[in-house]
Short mmCIF file of C-alpha atoms and ligand atoms in Angstrom, two decimals:
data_model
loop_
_atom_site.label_atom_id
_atom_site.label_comp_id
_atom_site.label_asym_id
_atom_site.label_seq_id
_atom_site.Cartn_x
_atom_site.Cartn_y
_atom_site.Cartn_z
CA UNK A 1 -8.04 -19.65 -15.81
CA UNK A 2 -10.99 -19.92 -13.66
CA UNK A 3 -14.16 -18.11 -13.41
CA UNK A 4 -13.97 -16.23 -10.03
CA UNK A 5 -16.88 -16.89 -8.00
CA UNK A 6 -15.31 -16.53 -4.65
CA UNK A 7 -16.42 -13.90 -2.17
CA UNK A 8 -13.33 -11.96 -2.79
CA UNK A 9 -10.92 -11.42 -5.13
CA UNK A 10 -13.86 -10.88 -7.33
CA UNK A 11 -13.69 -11.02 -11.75
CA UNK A 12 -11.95 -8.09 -12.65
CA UNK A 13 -13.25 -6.49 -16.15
CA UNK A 14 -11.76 -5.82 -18.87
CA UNK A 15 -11.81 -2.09 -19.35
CA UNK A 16 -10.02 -2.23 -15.48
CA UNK A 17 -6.93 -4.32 -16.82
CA UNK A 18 -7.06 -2.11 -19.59
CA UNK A 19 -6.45 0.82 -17.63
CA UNK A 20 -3.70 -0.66 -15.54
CA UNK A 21 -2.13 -0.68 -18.66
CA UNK A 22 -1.40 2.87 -19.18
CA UNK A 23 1.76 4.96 -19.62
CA UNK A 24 2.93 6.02 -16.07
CA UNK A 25 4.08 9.02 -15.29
CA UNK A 26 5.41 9.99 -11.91
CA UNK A 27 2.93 10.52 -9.20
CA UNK A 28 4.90 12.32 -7.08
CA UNK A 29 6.55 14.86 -9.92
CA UNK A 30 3.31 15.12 -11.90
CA UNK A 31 0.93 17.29 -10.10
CA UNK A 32 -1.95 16.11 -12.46
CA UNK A 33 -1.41 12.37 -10.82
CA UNK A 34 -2.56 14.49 -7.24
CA UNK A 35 -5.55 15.94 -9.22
CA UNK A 36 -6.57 12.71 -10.45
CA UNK A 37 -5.93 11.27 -6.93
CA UNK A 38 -8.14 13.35 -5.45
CA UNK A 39 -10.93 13.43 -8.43
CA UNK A 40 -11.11 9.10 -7.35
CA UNK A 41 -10.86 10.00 -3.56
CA UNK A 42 -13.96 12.28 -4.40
CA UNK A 43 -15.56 9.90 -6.37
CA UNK A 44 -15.55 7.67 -3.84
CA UNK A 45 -16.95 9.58 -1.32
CA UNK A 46 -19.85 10.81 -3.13
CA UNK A 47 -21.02 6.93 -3.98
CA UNK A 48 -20.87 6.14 -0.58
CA UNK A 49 -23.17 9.12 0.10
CA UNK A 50 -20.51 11.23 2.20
CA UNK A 51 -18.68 14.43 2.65
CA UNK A 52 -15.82 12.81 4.36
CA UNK A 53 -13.10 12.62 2.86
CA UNK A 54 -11.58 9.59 1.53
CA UNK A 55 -8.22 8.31 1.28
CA UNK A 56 -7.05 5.48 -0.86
CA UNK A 57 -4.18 3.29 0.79
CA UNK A 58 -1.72 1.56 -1.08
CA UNK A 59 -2.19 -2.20 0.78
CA UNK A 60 -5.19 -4.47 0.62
CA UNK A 61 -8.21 -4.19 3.01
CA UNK A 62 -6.62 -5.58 5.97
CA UNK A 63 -4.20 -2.21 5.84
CA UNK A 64 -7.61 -0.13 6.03
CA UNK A 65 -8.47 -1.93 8.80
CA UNK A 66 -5.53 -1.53 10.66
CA UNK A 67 -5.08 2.22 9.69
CA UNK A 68 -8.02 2.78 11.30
CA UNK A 69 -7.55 1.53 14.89
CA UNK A 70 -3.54 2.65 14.94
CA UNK A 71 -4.86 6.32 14.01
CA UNK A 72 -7.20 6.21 17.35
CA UNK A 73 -5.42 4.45 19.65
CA UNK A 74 -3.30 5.02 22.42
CA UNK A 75 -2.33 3.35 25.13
CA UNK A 76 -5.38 1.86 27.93
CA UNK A 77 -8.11 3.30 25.20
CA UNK A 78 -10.60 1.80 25.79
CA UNK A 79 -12.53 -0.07 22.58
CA UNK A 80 -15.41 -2.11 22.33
CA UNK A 81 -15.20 -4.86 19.68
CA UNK A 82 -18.62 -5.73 18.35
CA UNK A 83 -17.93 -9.49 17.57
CA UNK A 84 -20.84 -12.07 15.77
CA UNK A 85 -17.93 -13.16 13.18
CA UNK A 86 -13.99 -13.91 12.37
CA UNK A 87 -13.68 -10.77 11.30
CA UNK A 88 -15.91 -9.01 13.99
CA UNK A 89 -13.47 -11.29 16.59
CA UNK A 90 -10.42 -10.00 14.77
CA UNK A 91 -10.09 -6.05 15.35
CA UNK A 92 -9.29 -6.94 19.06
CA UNK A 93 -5.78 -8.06 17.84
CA UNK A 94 -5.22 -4.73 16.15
CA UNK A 95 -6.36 -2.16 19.25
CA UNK A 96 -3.69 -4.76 21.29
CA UNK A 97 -1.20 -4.03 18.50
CA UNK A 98 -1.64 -0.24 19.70
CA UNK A 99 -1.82 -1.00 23.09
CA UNK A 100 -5.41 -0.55 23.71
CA UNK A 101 -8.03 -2.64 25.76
CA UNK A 102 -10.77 -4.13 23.65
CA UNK A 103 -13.56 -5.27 25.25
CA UNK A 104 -15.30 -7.59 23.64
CA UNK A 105 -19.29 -7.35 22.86
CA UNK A 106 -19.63 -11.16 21.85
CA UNK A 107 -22.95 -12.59 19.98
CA UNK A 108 -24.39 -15.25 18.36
CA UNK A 109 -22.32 -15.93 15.31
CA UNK A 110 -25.80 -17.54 13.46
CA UNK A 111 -27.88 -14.69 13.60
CA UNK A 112 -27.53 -10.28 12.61
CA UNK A 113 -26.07 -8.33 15.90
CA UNK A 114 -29.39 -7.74 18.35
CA UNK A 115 -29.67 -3.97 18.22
CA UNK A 116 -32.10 -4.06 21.14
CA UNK A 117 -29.53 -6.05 23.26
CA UNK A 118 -26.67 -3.70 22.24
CA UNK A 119 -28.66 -0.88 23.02
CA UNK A 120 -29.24 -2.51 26.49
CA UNK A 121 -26.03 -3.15 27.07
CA UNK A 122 -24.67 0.13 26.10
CA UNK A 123 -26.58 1.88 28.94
CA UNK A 124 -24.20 0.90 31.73
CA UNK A 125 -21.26 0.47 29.32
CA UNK A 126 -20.65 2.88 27.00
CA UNK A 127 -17.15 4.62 28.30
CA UNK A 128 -15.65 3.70 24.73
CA UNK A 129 -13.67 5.77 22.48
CA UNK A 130 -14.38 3.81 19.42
CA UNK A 131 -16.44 0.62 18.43
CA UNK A 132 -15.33 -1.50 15.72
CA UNK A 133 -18.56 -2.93 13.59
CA UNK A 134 -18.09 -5.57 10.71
CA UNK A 135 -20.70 -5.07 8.30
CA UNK A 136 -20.59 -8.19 6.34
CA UNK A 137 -18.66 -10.93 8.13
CA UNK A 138 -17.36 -12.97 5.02
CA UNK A 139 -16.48 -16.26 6.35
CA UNK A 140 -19.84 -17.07 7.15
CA UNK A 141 -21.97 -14.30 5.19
CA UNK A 142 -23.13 -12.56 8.21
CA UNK A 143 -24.68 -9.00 7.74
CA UNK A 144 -24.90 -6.09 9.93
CA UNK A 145 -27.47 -3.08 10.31
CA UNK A 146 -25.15 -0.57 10.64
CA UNK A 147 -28.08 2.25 9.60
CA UNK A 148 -29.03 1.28 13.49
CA UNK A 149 -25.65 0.31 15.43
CA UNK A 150 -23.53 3.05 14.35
CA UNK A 151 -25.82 6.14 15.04
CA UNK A 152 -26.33 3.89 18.44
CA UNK A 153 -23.00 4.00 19.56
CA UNK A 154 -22.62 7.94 18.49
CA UNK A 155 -25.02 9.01 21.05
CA UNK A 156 -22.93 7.97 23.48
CA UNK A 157 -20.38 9.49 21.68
CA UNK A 158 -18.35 6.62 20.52
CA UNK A 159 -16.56 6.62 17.30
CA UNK A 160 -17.59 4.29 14.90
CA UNK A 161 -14.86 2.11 12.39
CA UNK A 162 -16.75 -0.30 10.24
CA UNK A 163 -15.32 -2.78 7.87
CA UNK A 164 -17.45 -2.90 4.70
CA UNK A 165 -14.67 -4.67 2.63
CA UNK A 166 -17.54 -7.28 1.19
CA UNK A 167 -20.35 -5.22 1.58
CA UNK A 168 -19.95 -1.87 0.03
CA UNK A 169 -21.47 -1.54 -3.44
CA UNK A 170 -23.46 -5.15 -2.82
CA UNK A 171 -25.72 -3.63 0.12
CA UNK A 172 -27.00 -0.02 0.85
CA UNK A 173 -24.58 2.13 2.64
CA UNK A 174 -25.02 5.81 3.19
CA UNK A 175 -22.13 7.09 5.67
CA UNK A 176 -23.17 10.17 6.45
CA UNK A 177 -26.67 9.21 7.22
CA UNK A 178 -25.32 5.83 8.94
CA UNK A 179 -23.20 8.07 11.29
CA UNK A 180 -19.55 6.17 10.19
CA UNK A 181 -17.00 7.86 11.71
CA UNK A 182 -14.41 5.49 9.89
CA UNK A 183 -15.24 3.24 6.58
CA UNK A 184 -12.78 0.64 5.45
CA UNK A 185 -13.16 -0.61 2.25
CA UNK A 186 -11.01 -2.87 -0.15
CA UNK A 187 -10.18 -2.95 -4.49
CA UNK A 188 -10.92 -6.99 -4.66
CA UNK A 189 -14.26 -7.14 -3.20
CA UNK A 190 -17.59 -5.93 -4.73
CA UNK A 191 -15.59 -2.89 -6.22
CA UNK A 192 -13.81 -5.81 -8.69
CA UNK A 193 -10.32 -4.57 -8.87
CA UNK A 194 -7.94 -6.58 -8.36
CA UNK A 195 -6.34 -6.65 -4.31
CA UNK A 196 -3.95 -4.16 -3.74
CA UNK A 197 -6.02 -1.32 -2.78
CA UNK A 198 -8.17 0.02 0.55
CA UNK A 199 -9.71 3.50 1.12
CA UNK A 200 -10.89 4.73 3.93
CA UNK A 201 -13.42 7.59 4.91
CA UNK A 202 -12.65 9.65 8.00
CA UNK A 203 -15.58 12.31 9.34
CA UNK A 204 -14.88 15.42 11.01
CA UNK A 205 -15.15 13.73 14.48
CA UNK A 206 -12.38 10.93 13.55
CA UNK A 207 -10.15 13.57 12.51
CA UNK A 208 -10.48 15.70 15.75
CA UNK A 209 -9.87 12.38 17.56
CA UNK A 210 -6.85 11.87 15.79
CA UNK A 211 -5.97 15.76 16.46
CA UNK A 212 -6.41 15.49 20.03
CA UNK A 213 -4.31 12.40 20.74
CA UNK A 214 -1.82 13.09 23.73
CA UNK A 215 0.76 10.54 22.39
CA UNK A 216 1.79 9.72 18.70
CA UNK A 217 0.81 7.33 15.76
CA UNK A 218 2.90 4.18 16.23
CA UNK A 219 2.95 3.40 12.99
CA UNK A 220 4.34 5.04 9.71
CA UNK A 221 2.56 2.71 6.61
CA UNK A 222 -0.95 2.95 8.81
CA UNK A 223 -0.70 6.17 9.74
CA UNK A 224 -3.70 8.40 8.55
CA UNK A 225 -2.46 11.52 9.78
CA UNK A 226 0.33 11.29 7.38
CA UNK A 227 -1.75 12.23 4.45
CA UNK A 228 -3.54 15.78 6.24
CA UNK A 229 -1.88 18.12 3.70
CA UNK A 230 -1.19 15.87 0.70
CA UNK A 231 -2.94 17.97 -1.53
CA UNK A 232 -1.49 21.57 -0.36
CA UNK A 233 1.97 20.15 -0.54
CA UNK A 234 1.40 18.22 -3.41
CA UNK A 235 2.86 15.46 -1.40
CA UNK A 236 2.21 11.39 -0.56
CA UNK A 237 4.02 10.08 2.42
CA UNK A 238 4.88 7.58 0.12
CA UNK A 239 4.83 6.66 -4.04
CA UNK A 240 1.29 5.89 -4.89
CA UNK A 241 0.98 3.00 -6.99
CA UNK A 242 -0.34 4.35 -10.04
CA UNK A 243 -1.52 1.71 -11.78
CA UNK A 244 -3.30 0.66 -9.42
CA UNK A 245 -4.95 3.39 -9.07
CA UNK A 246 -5.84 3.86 -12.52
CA UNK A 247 -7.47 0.45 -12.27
CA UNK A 248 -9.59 1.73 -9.30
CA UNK A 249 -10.72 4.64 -10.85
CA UNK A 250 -11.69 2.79 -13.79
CA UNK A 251 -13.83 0.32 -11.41
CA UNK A 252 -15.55 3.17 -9.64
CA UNK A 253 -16.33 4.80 -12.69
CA UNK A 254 -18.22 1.33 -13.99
CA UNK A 255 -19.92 1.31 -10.75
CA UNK A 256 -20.90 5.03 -10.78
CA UNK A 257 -22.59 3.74 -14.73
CA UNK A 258 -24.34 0.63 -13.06
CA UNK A 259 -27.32 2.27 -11.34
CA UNK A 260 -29.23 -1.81 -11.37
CA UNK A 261 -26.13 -2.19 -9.14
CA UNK A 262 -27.73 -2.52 -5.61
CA UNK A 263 -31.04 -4.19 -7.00
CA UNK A 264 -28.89 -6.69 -9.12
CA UNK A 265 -27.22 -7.88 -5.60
CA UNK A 266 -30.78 -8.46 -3.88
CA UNK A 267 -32.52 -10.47 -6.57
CA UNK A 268 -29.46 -12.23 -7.03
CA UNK A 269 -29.20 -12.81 -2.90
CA UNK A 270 -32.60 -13.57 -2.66
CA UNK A 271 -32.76 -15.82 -5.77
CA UNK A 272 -29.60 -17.66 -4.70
CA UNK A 273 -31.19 -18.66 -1.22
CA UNK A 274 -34.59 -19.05 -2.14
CA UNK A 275 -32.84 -22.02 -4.54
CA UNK A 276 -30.32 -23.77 -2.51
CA UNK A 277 -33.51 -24.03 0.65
CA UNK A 278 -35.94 -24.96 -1.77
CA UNK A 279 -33.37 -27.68 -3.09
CA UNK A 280 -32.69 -29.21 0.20
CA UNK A 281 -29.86 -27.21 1.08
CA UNK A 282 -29.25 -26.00 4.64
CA UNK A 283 -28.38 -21.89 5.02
CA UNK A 284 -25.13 -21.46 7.12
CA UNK A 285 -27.10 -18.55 8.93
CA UNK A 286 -30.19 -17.94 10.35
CA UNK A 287 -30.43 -14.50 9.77
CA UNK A 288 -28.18 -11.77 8.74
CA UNK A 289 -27.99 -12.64 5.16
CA UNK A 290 -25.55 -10.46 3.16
CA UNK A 291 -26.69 -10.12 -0.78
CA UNK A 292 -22.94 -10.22 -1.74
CA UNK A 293 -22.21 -13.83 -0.34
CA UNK A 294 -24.16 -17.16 -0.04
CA UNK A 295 -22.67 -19.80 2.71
CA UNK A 296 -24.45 -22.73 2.82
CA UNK A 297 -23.18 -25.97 5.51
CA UNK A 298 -21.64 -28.60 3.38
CA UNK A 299 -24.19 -31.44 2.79
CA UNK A 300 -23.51 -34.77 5.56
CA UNK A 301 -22.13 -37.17 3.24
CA UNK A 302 -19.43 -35.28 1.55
CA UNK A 303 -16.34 -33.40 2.08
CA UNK A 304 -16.25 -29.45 1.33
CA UNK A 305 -13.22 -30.55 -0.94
CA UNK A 306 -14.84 -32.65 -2.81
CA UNK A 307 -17.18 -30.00 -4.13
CA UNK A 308 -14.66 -27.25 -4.52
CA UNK A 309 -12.35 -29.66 -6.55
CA UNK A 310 -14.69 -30.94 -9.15
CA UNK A 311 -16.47 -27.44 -9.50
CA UNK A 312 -12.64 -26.40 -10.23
CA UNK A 313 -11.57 -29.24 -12.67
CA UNK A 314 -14.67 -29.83 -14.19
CA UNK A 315 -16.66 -26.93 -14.63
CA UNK A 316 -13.74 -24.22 -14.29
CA UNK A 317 -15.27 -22.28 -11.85
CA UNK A 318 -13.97 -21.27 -8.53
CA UNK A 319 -15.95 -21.12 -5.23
CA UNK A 320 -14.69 -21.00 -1.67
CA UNK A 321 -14.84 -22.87 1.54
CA UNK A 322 -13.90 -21.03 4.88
CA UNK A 323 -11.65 -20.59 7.89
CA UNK A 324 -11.09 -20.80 11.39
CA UNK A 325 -13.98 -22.47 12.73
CA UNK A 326 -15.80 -22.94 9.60
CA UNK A 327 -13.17 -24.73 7.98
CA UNK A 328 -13.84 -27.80 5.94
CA UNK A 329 -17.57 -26.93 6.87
CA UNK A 330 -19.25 -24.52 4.49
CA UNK A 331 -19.27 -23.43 1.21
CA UNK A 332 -19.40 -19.95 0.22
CA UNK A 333 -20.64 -18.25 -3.03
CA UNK A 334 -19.45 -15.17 -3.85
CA UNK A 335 -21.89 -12.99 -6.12
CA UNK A 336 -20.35 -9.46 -6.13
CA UNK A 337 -19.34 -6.75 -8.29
CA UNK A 338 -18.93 -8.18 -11.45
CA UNK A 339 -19.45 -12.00 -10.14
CA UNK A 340 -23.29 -10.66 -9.67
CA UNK A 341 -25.03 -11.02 -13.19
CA UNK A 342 -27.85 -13.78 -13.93
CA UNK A 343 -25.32 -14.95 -16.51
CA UNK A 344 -22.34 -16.13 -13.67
CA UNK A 345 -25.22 -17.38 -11.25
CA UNK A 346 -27.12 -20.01 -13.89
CA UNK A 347 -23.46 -21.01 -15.05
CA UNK A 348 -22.43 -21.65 -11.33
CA UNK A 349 -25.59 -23.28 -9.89
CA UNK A 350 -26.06 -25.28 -13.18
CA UNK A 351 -22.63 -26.70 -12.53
CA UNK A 352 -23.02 -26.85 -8.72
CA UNK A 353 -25.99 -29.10 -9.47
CA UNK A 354 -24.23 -31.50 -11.58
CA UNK A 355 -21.46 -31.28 -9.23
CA UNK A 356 -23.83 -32.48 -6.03
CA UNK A 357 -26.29 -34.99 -8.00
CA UNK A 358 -22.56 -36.97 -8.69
CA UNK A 359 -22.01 -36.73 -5.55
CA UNK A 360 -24.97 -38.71 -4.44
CA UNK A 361 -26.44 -35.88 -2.55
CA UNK A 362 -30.20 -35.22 -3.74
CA UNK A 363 -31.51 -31.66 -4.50
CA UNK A 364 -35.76 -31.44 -4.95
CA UNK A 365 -35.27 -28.93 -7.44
CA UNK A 366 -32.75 -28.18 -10.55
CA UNK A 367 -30.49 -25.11 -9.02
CA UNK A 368 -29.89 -23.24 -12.61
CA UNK A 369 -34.16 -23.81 -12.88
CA UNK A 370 -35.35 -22.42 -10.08
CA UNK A 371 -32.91 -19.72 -10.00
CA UNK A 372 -33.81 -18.81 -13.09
CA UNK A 373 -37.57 -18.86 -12.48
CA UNK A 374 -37.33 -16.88 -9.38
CA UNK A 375 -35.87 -14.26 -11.02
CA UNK A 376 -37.69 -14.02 -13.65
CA UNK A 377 -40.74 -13.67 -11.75
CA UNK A 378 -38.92 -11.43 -9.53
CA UNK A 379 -37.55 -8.74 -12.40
CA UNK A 380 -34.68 -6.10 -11.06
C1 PLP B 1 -11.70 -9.47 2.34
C2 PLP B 1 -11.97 -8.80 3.61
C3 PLP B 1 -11.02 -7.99 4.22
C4 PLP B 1 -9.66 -7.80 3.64
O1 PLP B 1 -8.92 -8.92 3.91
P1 PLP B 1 -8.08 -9.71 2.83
O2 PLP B 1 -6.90 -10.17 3.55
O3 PLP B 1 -7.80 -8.76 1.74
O4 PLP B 1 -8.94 -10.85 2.37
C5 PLP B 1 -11.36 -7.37 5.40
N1 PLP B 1 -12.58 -7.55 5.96
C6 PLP B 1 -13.51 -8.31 5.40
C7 PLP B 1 -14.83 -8.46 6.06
C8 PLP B 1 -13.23 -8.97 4.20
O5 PLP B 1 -14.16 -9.74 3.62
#
């Protein structure tokens, strides 16, 4: 077994296994499986700082994702795809799925969006129904303000969707005060659950959208409408995977304990950059820094494989490289949820440094040293 440092599936801890272990009963028979349902959907909502209500999905993030733009689309809608990432880039292909037009808002992949350009660019175009906002783009680390874009884009009355998958729980994020008409979030990020698992948080205004449409959902499994009266009718459109779900709970409620959570994610982001720059090592972004994942461009003289392989077979620990265009060129660290203690992070940069100085490429500084320094004279 490796140690998980990837930016996603993230460790999973032991009292979460533990509780995916329990007797089952049957969730749609027992009512107290709907109570308990609804206790975690509540949970939820009230650490993400909202009174929307949440809904927990039984598919991995990508289902959130795509139960959000099926839910508000219909045919010729018009969407406007905020894209400075993969993932940004990617929610066009669901609003075509559903037959809507995306038009997409595309920016410099190396730096945060440019509020002040958005907000010049919304004032001639801004006949949206919905914007879709990525607010950290994993495959290169890229982080969003959505406390600015998404209250932005509702005064011109544009629904919001954002995908927080690998962000939530590693950055600040307060929903109702961000103005997030539609949250996506997934179990095998930051949360550290394992993947099986997305919830979603709908506002008042999402749920009159979905109301209102003229034509409907074209979809059953990402349908959000389907679960309106779940708890009247003591009903799931479909068996809930209970396990699962007692896993998540279990994760929420050691997140809800952790209250060094957020502040344990900056020092750590900080401290991790702050090392590999002062080492020699060059950032993958310019700005836009998420706290939950460090990408950094694979030094000249080696190969991205090289590095992941003998971090795997000789050290036992497990980083990532990337996709699409990034492919073969970066390397990403994923410190999240329970990959985000001082403990993982000397462990994995004292290894990463023995990995590098065998591989002929010189660092000015000892990684697990100057991590550990920084944070010590930078206490949580
Ligand atoms: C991980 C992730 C998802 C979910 O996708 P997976 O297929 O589960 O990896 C969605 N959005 C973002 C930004 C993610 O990092």
């Amino acid at each position: 077994m490796y140690k998980l440092m990837t930016p996603g599936p993230t460790q999973v801890l032991e009292n979460v296994r533990m509780s995916r272990s329990l007797a089952c009963t049957n969730p749609d028979l027992d009512t107290e499986f709907v109570e308990f349902y609804k206790e975690t959907c509540e949970l939820i909502s009230s650490l993400l700082h909202t009174k929307n209500e949440t809904l927990i999905l039984n598919g991995e993030g990508i289902l959130g994702l795509e139960a959000a733009c099926a839910s508000l689309t219909e045919a010729n809608d018009k969407v406007l795809i905020l894209d400075n990432g993969i993932y940004g880039k990617g929610f066009a292909d669901f609003v075509n799925i559903y037959q809507g037009v995306p038009e997409i808002y595309h920016a410099d992949y190396k730096h945060t969006l440019n509020v002040d350009d958005l907000a010049a660019y919304l004032k001639d175009h801004h006949d949206f129904k919905y914007a879709t906002v990525v607010h950290c783009d994993t495959p290169s680390g890229m982080l969003n303000d959505i406390s600015r874009i998404c209250p932005l884009l509702k005064q011109y009355n544009i629904l919001t969707v954002v995908d927080s998958v690998s962000a939530m729980f590693g950055e600040p994020l307060d929903v109702d005060q961000f103005q997030i008409d539609l949250l996506c979030g997934g179990s095998q990020k930051a949360v550290s659950a394992p993947p099986g698992l997305t919830f979603v948080t709908i506002s008042d205004d999402a749920k009159k959208a979905i109301k209102n449409r003229r034509t409907p959902i074209a979809s059953f499994y990402a349908n959000l409408k389907l679960f309106e009266n779940y708890y009247e009718t003591k009903w799931f459109p479909y068996t809930m995977p209970i396990s699962d779900i007692y896993g998540l709970r279990t994760a929420f409620n050691n997140i809800a304990a952790d209250h060094k959570l957020l502040n344990r994610h900056k020092i750590i982001g900080e401290a991790t950059r702050n090392t590999l720059q002062a080492a020699g090592i060059k950032l993958h972004l310019e700005s836009g820094f998420s706290n939950t994942v460090t990408v950094f461009d694979t030094p000249d003289q080696v190969h991205t494989e090289w590095i992941l392989d003998k971090m795997k077979s000789e050290h036992g620990i497990m980083l990532a490289g990337s996709f699409d265009d990034l492919a073969g060129k970066v390397i990403r660290i994923g410190h999240m949820g329970a990959n985000a203690t001082i403990s993982n992070m000397i462990e994995t940069l004292s290894a990463l440094d023995t990995v590098l100085r065998e591989l002929n490429v010189s660092l000015h500084v000892s990684l697990s040293e100057y991590f550990l320094h920084y944070v010590n004279s930078n206490p949580a």
